Each structure stands twice: as C-alpha cells, then as structure tokens.
Tab-separated table of C-alpha atoms in Angstrom:
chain	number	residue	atom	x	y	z
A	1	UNK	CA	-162.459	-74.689	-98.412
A	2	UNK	CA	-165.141	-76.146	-96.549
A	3	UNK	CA	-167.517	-79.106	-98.022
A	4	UNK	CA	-170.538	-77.119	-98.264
A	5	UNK	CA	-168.429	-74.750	-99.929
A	6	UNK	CA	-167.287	-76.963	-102.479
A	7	UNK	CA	-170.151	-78.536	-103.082
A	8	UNK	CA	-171.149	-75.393	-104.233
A	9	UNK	CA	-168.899	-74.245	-106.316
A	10	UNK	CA	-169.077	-77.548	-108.047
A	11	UNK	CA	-172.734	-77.030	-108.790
A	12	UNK	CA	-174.009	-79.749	-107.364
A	13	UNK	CA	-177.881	-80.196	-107.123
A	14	UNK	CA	-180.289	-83.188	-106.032
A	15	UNK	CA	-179.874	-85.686	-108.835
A	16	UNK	CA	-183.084	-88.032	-108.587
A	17	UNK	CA	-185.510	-85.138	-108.302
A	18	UNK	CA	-186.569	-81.420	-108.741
A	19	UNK	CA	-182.666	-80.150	-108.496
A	20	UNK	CA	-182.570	-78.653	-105.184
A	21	UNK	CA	-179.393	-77.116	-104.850
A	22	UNK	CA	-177.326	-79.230	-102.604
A	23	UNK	CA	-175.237	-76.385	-100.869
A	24	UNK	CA	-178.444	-75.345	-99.306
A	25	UNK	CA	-179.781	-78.948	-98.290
A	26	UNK	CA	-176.947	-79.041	-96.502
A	27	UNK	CA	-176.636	-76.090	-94.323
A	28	UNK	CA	-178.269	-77.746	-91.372
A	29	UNK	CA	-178.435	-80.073	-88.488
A	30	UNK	CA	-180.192	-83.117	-88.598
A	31	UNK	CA	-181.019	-86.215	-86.471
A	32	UNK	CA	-181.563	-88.593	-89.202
A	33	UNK	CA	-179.785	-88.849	-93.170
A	34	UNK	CA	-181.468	-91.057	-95.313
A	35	UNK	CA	-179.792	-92.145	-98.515
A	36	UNK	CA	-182.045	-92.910	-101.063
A	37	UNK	CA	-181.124	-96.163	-102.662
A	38	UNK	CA	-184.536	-97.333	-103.722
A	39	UNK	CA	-184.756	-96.190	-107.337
A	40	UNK	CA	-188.100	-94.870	-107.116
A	41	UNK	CA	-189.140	-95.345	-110.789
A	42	UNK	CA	-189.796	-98.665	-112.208
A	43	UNK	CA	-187.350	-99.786	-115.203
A	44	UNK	CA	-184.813	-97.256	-114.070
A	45	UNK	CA	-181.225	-98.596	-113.378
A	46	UNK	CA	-178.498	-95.650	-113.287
A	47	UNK	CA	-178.660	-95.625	-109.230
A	48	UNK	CA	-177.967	-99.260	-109.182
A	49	UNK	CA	-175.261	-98.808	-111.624
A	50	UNK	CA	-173.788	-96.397	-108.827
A	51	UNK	CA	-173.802	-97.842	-106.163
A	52	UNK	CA	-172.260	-101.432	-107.953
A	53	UNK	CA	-169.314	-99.685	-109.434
A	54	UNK	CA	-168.606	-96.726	-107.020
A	55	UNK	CA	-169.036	-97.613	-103.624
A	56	UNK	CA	-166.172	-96.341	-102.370
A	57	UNK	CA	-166.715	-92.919	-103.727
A	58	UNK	CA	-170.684	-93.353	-102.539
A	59	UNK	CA	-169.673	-94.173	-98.780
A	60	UNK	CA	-167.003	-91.522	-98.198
A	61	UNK	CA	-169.100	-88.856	-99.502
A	62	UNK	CA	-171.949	-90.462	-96.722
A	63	UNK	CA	-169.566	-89.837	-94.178
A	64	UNK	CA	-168.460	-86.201	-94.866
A	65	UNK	CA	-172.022	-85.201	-95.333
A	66	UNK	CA	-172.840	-86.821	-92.136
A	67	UNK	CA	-170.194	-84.852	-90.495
A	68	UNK	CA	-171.190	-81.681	-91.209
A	69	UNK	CA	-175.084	-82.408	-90.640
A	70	UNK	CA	-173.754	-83.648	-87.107
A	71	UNK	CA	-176.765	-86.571	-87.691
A	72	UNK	CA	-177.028	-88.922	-84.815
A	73	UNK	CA	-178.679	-91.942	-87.245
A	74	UNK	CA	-177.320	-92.495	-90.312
A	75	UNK	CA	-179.876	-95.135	-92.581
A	76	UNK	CA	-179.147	-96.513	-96.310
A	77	UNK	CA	-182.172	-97.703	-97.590
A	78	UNK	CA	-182.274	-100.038	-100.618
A	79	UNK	CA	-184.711	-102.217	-102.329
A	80	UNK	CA	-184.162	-106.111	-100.754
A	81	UNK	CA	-183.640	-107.366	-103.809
A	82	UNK	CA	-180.878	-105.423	-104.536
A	83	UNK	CA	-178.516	-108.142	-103.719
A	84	UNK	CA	-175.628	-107.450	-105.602
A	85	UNK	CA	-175.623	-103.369	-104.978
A	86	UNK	CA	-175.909	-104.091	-101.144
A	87	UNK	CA	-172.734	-106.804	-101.337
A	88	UNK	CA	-170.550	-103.947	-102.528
A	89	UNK	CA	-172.007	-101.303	-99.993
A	90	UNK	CA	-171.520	-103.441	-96.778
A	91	UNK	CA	-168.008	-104.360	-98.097
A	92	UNK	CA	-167.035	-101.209	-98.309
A	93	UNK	CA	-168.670	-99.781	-94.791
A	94	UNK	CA	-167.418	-103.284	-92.739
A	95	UNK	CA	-163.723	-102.495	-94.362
A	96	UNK	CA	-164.171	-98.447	-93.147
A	97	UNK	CA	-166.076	-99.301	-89.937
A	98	UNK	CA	-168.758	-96.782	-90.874
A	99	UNK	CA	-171.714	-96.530	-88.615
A	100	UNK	CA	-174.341	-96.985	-91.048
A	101	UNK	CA	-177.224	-99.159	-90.428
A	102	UNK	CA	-179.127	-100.490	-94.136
A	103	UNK	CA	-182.915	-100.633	-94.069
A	104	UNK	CA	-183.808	-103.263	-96.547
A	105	UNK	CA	-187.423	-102.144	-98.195
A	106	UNK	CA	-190.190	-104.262	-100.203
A	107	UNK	CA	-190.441	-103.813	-103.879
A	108	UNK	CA	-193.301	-101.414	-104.137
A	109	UNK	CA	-194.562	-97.572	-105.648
A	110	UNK	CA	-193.124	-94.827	-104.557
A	111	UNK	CA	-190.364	-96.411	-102.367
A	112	UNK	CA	-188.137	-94.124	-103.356
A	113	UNK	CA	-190.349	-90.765	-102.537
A	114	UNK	CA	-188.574	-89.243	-99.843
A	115	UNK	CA	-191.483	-88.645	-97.347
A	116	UNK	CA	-192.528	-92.338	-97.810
A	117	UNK	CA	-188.681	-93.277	-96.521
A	118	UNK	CA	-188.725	-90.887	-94.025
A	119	UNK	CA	-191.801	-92.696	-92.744
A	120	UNK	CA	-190.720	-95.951	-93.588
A	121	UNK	CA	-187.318	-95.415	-91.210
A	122	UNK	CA	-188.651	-93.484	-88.848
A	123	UNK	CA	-192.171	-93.430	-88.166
A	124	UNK	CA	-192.577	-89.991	-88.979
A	125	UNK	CA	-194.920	-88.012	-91.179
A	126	UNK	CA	-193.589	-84.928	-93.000
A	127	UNK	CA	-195.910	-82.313	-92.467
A	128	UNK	CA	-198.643	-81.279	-94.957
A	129	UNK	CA	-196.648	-78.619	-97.922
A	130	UNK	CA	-193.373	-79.386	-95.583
A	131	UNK	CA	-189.969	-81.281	-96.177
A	132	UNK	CA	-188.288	-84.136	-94.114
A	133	UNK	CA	-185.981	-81.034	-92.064
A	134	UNK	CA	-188.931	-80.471	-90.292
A	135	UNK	CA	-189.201	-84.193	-88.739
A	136	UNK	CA	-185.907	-84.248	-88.215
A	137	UNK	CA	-184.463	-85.905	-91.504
A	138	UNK	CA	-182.273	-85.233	-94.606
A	139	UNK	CA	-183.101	-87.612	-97.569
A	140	UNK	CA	-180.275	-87.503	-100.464
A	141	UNK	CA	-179.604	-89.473	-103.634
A	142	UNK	CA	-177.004	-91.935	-104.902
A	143	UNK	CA	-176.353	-89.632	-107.677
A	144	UNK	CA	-176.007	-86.471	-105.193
A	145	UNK	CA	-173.451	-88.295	-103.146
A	146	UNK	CA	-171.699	-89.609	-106.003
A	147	UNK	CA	-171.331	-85.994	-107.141
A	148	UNK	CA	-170.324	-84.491	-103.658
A	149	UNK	CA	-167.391	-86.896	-104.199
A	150	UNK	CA	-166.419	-85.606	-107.260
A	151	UNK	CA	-166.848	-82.200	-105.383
A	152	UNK	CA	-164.533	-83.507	-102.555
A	153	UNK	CA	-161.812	-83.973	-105.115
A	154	UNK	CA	-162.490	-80.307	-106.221
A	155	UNK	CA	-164.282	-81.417	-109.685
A	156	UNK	CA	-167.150	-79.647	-111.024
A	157	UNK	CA	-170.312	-81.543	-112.205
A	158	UNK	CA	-170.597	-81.667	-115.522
A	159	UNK	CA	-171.119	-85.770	-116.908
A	160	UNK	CA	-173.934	-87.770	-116.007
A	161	UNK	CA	-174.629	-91.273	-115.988
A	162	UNK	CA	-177.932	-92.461	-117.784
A	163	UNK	CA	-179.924	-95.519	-118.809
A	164	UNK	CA	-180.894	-96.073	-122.126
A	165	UNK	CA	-183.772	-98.941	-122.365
A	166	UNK	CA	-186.902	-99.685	-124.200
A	167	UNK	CA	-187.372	-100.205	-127.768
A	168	UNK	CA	-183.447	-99.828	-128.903
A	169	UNK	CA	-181.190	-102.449	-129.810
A	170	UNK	CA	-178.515	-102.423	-127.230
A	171	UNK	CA	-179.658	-101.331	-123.761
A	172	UNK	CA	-177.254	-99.824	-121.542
A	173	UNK	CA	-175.775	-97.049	-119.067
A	174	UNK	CA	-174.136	-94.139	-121.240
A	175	UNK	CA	-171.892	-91.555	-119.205
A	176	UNK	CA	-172.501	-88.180	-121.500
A	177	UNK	CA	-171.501	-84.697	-121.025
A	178	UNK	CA	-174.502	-82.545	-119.371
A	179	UNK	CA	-176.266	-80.931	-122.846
A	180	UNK	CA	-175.919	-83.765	-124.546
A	181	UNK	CA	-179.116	-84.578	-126.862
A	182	UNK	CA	-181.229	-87.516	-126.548
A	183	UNK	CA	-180.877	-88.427	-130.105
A	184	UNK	CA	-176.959	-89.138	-129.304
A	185	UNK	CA	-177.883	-91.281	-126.140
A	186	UNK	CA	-180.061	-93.518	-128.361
A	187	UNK	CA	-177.876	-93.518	-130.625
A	188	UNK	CA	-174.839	-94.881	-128.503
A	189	UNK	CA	-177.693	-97.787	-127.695
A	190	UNK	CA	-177.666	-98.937	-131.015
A	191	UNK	CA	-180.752	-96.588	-132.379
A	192	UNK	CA	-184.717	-97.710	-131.908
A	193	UNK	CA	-185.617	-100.334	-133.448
A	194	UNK	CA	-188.910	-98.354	-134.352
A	195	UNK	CA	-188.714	-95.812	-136.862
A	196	UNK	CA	-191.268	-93.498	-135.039
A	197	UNK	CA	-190.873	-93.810	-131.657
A	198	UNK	CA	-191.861	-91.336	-128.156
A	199	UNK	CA	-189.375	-90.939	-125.604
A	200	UNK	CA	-189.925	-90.586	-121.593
A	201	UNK	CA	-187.183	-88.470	-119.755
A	202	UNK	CA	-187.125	-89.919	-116.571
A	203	UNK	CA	-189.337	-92.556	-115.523
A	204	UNK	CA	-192.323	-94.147	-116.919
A	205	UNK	CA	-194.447	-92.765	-113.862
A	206	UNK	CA	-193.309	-89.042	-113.300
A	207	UNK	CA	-191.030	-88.300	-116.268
A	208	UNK	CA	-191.720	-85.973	-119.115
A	209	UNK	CA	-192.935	-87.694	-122.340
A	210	UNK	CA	-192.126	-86.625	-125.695
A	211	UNK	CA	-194.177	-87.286	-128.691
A	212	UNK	CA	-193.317	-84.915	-131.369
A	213	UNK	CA	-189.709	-85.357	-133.427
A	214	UNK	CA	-189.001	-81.915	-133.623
A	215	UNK	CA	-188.576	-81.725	-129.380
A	216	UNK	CA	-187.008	-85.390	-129.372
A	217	UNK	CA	-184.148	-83.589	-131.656
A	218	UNK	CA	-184.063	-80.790	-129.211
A	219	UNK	CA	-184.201	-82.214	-125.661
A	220	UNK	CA	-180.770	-82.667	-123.964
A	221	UNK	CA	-179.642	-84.381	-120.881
A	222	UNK	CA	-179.554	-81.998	-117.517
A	223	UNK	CA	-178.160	-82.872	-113.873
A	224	UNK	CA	-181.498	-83.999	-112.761
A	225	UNK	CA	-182.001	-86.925	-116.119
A	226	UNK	CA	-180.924	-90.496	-115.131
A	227	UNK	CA	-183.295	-92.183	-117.873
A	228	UNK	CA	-184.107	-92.093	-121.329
A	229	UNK	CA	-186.445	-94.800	-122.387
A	230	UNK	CA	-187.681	-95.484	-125.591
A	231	UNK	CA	-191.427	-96.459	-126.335
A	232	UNK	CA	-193.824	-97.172	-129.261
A	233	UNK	CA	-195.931	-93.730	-129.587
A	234	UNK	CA	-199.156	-95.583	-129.064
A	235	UNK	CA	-198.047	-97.225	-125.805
A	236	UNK	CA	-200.464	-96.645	-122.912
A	237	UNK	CA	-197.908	-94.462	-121.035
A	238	UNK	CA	-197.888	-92.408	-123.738
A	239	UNK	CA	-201.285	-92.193	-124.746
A	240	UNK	CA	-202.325	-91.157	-121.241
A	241	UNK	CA	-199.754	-88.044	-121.208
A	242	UNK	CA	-201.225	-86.536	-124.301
A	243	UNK	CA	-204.806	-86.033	-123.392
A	244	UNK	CA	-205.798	-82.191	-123.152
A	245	UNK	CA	-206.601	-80.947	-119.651
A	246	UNK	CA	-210.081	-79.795	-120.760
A	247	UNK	CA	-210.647	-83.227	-122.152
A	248	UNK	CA	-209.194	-84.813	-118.807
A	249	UNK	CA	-211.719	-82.221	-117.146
A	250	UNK	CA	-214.625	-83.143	-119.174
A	251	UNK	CA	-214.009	-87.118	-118.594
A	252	UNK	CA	-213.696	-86.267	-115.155
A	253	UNK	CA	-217.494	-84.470	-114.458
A	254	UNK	CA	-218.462	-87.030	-116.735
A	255	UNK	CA	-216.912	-90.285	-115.574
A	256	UNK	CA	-215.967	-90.492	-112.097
A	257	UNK	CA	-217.693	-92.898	-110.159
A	258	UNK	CA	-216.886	-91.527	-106.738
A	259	UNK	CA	-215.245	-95.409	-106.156
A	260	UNK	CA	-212.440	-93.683	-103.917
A	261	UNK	CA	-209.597	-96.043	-105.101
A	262	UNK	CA	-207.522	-92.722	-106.056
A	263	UNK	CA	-207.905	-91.802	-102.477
A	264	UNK	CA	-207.079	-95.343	-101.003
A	265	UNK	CA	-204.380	-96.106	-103.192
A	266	UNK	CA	-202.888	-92.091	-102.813
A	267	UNK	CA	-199.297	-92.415	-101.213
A	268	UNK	CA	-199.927	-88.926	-99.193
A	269	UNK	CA	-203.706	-89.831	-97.703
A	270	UNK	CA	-201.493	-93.074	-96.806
A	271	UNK	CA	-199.216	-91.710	-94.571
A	272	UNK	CA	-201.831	-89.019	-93.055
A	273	UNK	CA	-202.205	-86.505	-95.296
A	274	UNK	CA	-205.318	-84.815	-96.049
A	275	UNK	CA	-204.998	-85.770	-99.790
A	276	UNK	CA	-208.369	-87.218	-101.161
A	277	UNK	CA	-208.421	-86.767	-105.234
A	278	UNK	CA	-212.017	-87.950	-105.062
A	279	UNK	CA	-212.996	-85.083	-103.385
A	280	UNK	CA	-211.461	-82.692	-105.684
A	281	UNK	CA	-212.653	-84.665	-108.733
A	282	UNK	CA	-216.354	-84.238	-107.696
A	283	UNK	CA	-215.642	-81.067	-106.604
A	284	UNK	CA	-215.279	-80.376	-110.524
A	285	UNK	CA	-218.561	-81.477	-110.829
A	286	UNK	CA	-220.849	-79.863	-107.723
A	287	UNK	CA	-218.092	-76.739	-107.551
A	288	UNK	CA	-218.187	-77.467	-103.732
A	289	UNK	CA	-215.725	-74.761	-101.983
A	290	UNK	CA	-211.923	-73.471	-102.885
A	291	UNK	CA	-211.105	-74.856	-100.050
A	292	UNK	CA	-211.697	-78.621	-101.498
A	293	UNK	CA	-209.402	-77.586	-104.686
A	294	UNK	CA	-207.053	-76.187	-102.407
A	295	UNK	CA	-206.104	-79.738	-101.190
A	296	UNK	CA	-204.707	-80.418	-104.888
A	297	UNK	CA	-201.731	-78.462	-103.730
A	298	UNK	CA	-200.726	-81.573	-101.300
A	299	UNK	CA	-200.191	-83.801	-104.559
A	300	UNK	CA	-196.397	-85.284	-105.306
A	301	UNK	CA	-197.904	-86.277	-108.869
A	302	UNK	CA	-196.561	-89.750	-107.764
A	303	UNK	CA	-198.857	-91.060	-110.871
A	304	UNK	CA	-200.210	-93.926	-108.562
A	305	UNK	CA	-204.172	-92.183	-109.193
A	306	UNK	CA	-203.663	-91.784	-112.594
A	307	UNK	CA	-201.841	-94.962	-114.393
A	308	UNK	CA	-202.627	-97.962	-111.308
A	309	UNK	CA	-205.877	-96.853	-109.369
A	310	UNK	CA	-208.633	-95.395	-111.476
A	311	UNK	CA	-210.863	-98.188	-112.881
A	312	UNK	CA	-212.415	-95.234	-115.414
A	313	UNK	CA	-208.841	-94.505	-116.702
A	314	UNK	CA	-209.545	-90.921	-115.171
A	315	UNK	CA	-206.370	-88.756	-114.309
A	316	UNK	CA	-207.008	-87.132	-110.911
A	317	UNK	CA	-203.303	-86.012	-110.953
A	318	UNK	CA	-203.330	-83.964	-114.138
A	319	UNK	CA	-206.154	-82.525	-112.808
A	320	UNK	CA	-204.483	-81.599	-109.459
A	321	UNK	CA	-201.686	-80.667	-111.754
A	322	UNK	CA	-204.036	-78.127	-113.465
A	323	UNK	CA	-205.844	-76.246	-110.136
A	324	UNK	CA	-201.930	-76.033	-108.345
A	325	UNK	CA	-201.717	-72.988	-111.273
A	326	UNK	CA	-205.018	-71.548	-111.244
A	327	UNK	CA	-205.157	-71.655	-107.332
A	328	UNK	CA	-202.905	-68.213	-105.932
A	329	UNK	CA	-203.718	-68.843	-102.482
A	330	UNK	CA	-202.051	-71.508	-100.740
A	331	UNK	CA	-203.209	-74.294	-98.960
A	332	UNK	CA	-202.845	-74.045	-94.987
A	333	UNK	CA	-202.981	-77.406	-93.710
A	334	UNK	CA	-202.162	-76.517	-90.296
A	335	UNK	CA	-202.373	-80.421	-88.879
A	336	UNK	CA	-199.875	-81.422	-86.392
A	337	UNK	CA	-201.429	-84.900	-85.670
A	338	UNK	CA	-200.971	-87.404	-88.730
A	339	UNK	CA	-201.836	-90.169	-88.527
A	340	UNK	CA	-201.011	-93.449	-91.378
A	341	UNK	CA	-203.751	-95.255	-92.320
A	342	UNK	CA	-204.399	-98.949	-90.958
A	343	UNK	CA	-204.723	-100.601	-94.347
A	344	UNK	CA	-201.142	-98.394	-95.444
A	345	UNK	CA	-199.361	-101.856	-95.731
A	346	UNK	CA	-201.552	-103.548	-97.888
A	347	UNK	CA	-202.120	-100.886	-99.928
A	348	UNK	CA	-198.481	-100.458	-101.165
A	349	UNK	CA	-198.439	-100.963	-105.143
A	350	UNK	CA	-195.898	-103.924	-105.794
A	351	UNK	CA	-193.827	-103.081	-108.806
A	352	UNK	CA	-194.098	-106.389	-110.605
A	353	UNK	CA	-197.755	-105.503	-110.597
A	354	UNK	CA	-197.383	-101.785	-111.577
A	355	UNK	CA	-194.752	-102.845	-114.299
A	356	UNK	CA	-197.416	-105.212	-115.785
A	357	UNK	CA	-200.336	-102.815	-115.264
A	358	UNK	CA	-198.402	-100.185	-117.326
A	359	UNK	CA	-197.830	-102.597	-120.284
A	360	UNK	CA	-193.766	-102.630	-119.851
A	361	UNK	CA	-193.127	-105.910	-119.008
A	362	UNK	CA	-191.243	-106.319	-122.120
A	363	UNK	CA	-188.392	-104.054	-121.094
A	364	UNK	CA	-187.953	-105.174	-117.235
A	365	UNK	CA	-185.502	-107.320	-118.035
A	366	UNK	CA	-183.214	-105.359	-120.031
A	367	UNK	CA	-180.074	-105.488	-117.671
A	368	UNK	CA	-177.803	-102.405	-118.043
A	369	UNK	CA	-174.884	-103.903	-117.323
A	370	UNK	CA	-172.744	-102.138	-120.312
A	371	UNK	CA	-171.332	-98.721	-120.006
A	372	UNK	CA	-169.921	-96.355	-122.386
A	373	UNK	CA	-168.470	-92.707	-122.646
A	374	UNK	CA	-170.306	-90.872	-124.780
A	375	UNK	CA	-168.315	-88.353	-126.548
A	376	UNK	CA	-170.272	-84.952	-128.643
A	377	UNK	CA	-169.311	-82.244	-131.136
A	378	UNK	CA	-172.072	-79.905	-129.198
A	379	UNK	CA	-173.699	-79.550	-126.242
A	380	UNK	CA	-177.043	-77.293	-124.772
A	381	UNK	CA	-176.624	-76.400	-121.575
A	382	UNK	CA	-179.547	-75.100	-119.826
A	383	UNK	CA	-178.950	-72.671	-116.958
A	384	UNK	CA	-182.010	-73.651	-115.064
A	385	UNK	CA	-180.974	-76.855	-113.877
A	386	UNK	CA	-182.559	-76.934	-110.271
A	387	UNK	CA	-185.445	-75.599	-108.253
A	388	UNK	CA	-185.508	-72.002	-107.871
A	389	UNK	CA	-183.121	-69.024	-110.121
A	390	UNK	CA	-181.714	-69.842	-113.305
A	391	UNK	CA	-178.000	-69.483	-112.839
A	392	UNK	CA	-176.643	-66.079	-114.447
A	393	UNK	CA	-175.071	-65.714	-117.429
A	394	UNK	CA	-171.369	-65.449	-117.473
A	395	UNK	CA	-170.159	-66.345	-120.993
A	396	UNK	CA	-170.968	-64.234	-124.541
A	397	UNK	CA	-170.842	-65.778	-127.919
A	398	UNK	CA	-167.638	-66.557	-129.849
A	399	UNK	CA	-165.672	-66.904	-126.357
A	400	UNK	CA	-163.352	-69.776	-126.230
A	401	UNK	CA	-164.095	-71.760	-123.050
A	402	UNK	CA	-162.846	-74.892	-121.855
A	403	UNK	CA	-164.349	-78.045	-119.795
A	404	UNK	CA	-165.354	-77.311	-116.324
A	405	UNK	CA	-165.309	-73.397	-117.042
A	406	UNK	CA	-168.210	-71.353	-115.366
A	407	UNK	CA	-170.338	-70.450	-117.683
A	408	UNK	CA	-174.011	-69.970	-115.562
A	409	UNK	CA	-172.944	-68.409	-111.688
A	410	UNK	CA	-175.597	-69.274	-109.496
A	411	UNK	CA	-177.370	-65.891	-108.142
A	412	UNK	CA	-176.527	-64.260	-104.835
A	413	UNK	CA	-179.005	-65.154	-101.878
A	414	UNK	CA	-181.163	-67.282	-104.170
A	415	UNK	CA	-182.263	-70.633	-104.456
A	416	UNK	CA	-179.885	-71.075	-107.793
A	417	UNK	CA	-177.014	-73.295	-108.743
A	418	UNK	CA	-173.406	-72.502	-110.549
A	419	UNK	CA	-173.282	-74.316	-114.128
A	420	UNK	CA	-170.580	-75.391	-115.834
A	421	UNK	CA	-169.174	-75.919	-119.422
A	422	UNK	CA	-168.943	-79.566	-120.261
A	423	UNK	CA	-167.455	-79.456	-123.435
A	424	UNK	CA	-163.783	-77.386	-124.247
A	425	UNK	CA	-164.817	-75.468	-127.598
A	426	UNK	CA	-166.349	-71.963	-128.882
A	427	UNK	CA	-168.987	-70.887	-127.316
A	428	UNK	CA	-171.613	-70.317	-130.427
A	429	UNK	CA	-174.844	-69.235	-128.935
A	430	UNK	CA	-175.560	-67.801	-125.704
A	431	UNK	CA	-178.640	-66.128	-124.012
A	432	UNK	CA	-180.318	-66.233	-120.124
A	433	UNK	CA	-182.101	-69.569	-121.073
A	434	UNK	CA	-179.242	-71.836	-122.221
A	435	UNK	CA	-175.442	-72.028	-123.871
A	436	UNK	CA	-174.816	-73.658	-126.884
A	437	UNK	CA	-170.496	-75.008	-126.882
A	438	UNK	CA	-169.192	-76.562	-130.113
A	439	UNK	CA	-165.724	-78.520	-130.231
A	440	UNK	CA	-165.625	-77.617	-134.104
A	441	UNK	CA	-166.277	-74.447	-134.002
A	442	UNK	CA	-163.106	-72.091	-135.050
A	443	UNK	CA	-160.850	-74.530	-135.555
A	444	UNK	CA	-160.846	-75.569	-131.664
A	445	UNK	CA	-160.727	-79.164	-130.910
C-alpha cells in the first residue's frame, strides 16, 4: 500500500487548521513543502511539544511526503526562538543527511498562516480565494506529519496531543483519545482554579470560545484541537466573542472612524491582496455596491482587525464573518499581479505585544513541559472532522467495537475523511452527526 493510500485509510486530516483531508493535499506535485513549525497562535505549545519529543518520527514522515510530492525545495520554518525544538530537528536531519534547509522567522501575528509562509520563503503571493498549490507550494503541520508517521506504521489516528493552560492549577500537554470532553482535559490539569470559568478551543485569536456550562460539558476534543485554555468569563477575549452581530453592525455605522488601521495592519492587504475592512465597514454605512461586500470573502479571520488594530474596539472580522453567508455570489478577484506592501515589515504584529494587548500576559509563561495519558470511560466522536463531507456512518447502536475500528468511512469522490473508534467498548448512541463509545457499557472493559 502506497503512502497516500495509507494516509488515508488512517484518516488523517490537517491538524493545525480547517481539517483538510490529507490524502487529497497530497495527490500532487509541488516545487516547494513548507512545514509549518511556527505555532501560529499565541500561548499555544502542543507543536513545540512535537517537534521536542518526536523528531525522529517528524523528519521521516518529511521525507516520504517529499518523495511522493517529487518537491525540488524542501523548507522547515520555525519561530527563532525556538531554540530547543530546532536543536532536536537539526540533530536528527545532520544524523539522516536530509536535504532540508530551516528558515528561522521573527516572533510576530500570523506567522504561522500558511500564505504568510509561503510568502515569507518564497516571495510568492497566493492568489486572491486560492491555496499555496497554485504558487507552487504545499504548507503542512507538525501535527499532520506526526500523524502520517503513525500512518507509515499502519496506525489509525485516533489520540491527540493538547495543551491545557490558563486559569488551572497544573498546566500541561495531555495526550487524550479523540472525543474526549474538555471537562476531562481540565481536569487532568488539576481543575480551574475559578469556579466559573469560559474556555477557548484553539487559540486565543481564531479559536471558538465557550461561555455557557452546559456546551463546556458537551464539547469534546476532534483531530483539528491542539488547545484548551482556560479564562475568567469577563476576560477581554471573551467579552469581544459574545457581542451580537447586529450589535457589532450597529457599533460599526455608528463608530468607525474611517482611521484605516484594520486595513494597514490586515495580513492579506499586506501581502497584496485586495482586502480593505475599512471599505466594507463604511460600506455598512453609505451601502456603496455588492461588489465592496464582496471583498469580505478574501478574509482568513486572522483576528489581527478585530482584537490588535481597531482603536474603537470595532470588529471588522465578525462583520466580514457575517456578509461571507449572506453574499451567494462569489468574489472574482481575477488579479494576477500582487504586489506586498512597502511598509509589510514594519507592520508585522510582534507577539509579546499582541500577548500584552490581549490581557494574557499572565499565562505566557506557563511552560508545558509535563505530559500525561489521559485515559476515559466515554468518548463523542464527531464524524465531521475536516473540511468538506461528514464521514458515513458505519456502526449502529449496541455494537461492540474495538480501538482503531472504522466507525465513520469517508464518502466516495468527496472531500471527506475515514474516522475511527478511539475507545474499545459498546457502542451506545449512534446517528450521522456523531458516535457515542462507552468502556462500561455491557460489561465490556
């Protein structure tokens, strides 16, 4: 069986992002791969952890992917300051003679987005609405490679590695099955130290925040989570998530000051895009043409407008957020001359200064430097995983299934991904949306 192959039949799927399922990526040629070391996401640690303790597995997985993409370049970019991570990768590619070439990168927001990288290495612009194929690139994750080694040894993906951080008592990495809840990740980090707390899924930038205790208690950990962090509900991060769009909307006709630091400070317009968020905030006001709100459709929802850049505390990208659903028609840049922006290296955001501009200071030095196995009666396993077609269900209620079983099979000539069972047990609830498997159930243990 070849590696594409396998990688699909171990389910893998991009593990820093939306989930695009990796068999696919992969069924190309390429001139460049770009490894995404950066860690995108301020506070955020589990790619770090990676690339420390698995190098090995990390680098060999590099160079079978490289093989098949028959890539001419092959680029490992990292944060600088990533001392200790980069020690163990260049021992590892020195001892295997691997012809891969590190590109050491400032500390700044979005370093990890993968069009800024594939400008950063080579100079070129993904096109408007386009990926980094089209210039010539593949950009993949840590975590992905990690888990096309686990594929090379003909293992399915069903674990995940994830920090824990923020207001709990004993910060740390926890390795959990996929459809594991939240609750039991904070709880393997010693609880919050808060009795009412929110919780961010991802990072403090792009991730989803939850509020409420009723969906804390029912969130679980997918292939795409590597954070849980724990925050005081009235934290500014949190605050700004749970404003109403019509309220944004209203602040927004109201408030905006036309200033244009969204626009100057927008990743996208940075590297040439046609991006401007003031234009589409006064555009709320005036109702200038479709055409303006069409250009909301170029947003990566990076945050940068939002939670660094708006003196007003306006959120441009919720309200790009908002016209990409109400806008059918898509937006046809048609531009094949980009061109970055003069001012594109000052403007990068330095992450001390983000980290202290989004009040979580506090928690940036909370090293992760503990891991433990987390180990569950239950799991949740959702079946839409990835970008694209939920996986198809495979299992019914009361069947007996154990770990690494199919139990979602990703759907024929679709964008979709196979799912697995990551727990041996009974399976007690099943439907097109997700599969609940409990050890306990039936006597099976």
């Amino acid at each position: 069986m070849g590696l594409i192959d396998k990688i699909f039949e171990a389910g893998v799927v991009g593990a820093g992002g939306a989930g695009f399922p990796t068999h696919l990526k992969y069924d190309c040629k390429t001139e460049y791969l770009i490894i995404n070391g950066a860690e995108c996401e301020p506070l955020l640690q589990t790619d770090k952890f990676l690339m420390r303790t698995f190098p090995e597995e990390i680098i060999t997985a590099l160079k079978e992917v490289a093989y098949i993409l028959g890539v001419e370049k092959i680029f490992f970019a990292l944060k600088e300051k990533y001392k200790r991570e980069i020690l163990a990768l260049q021992r590892v590619v020195t001892e295997t003679k691997a012809n891969i070439e590190f590109f050491l990168m400032d500390s700044f927001y979005p370093a990890g987005d993968e069009q800024i990288l594939v400008y950063e290495i080579t100079g070129r612009t993904v096109p408007e609405g386009g990926i980094p194929l089209q210039v010539g690139a593949v950009v993949t994750n840590v975590g992905t490679l990690y888990n096309v080694y686990q594929a090379l040894q003909d293992k399915v993906i069903i674990e995940k590695y994830v920090s824990v951080l923020g207001e709990v008592k004993k910060p740390r990495i926890v390795k959990v099955p996929i459809g594991t809840l939240i609750t039991e990740c904070i709880r393997a980090a010693g609880e919050s130290v808060l009795e009412d707390y929110a919780v961010i899924i991802g990072g403090p930038m792009m991730g989803k925040k939850l509020t409420e205790k009723k969906e804390i208690e029912k969130a679980v950990i997918s292939k795409t989570d590597g954070a849980v962090i724990v925050l005081p509900k009235d934290h500014y991060v949190i605050q700004r998530s749970q404003q109403e769009i019509e309220h944004i909307k209203s602040q927004a006709k109201a408030a905006c000051i036309q200033c244009r630091s969204c626009t100057e400070l927008c990743p996208r317009f940075l590297i040439g895009h046609h991006l401007e968020p003031h234009r589409i905030m006064r555009a709320l006001v005036y109702s200038e043409s479709v055409e303006i709100f069409k250009l909301a459709q170029l947003c990566c929802e990076c945050g940068v407008c939002e939670l660094y850049a708006c003196p007003m505390g306006l959120s441009p990208r919720r309200v790009n957020s908002y016209l990409k659903n109400k806008i059918a028609e898509k937006y046809d840049g048609g531009r094949g001359d980009y061109s970055s922006h003069l001012m594109r290296e000052y403007r990068k955001i330095p992450t001390e200064r983000q980290v202290s501009r989004l009040n979580l200071a506090k928690y940036e030095h909370q090293l992760l430097e503990e891991k433990i196995d987390i180990r569950v009666m239950e799991v949740k396993i959702p079946l839409d995983q990835h970008i694209g077609v939920p996986a198809e269900l495979v299992v019914k209620e009361g069947q007996i299934v154990k770990k690494g079983d199919l139990i979602g099979k990703a759907v024929n000539n679709a964008l979709s991904a196979n799912i697995h069972a990551s727990l041996s047990g009974v399976v007690v609830s099943a439907n097109q949306k997700e599969v609940i498997i409990s050890k306990s159930s039936g006597g099976v243990l």
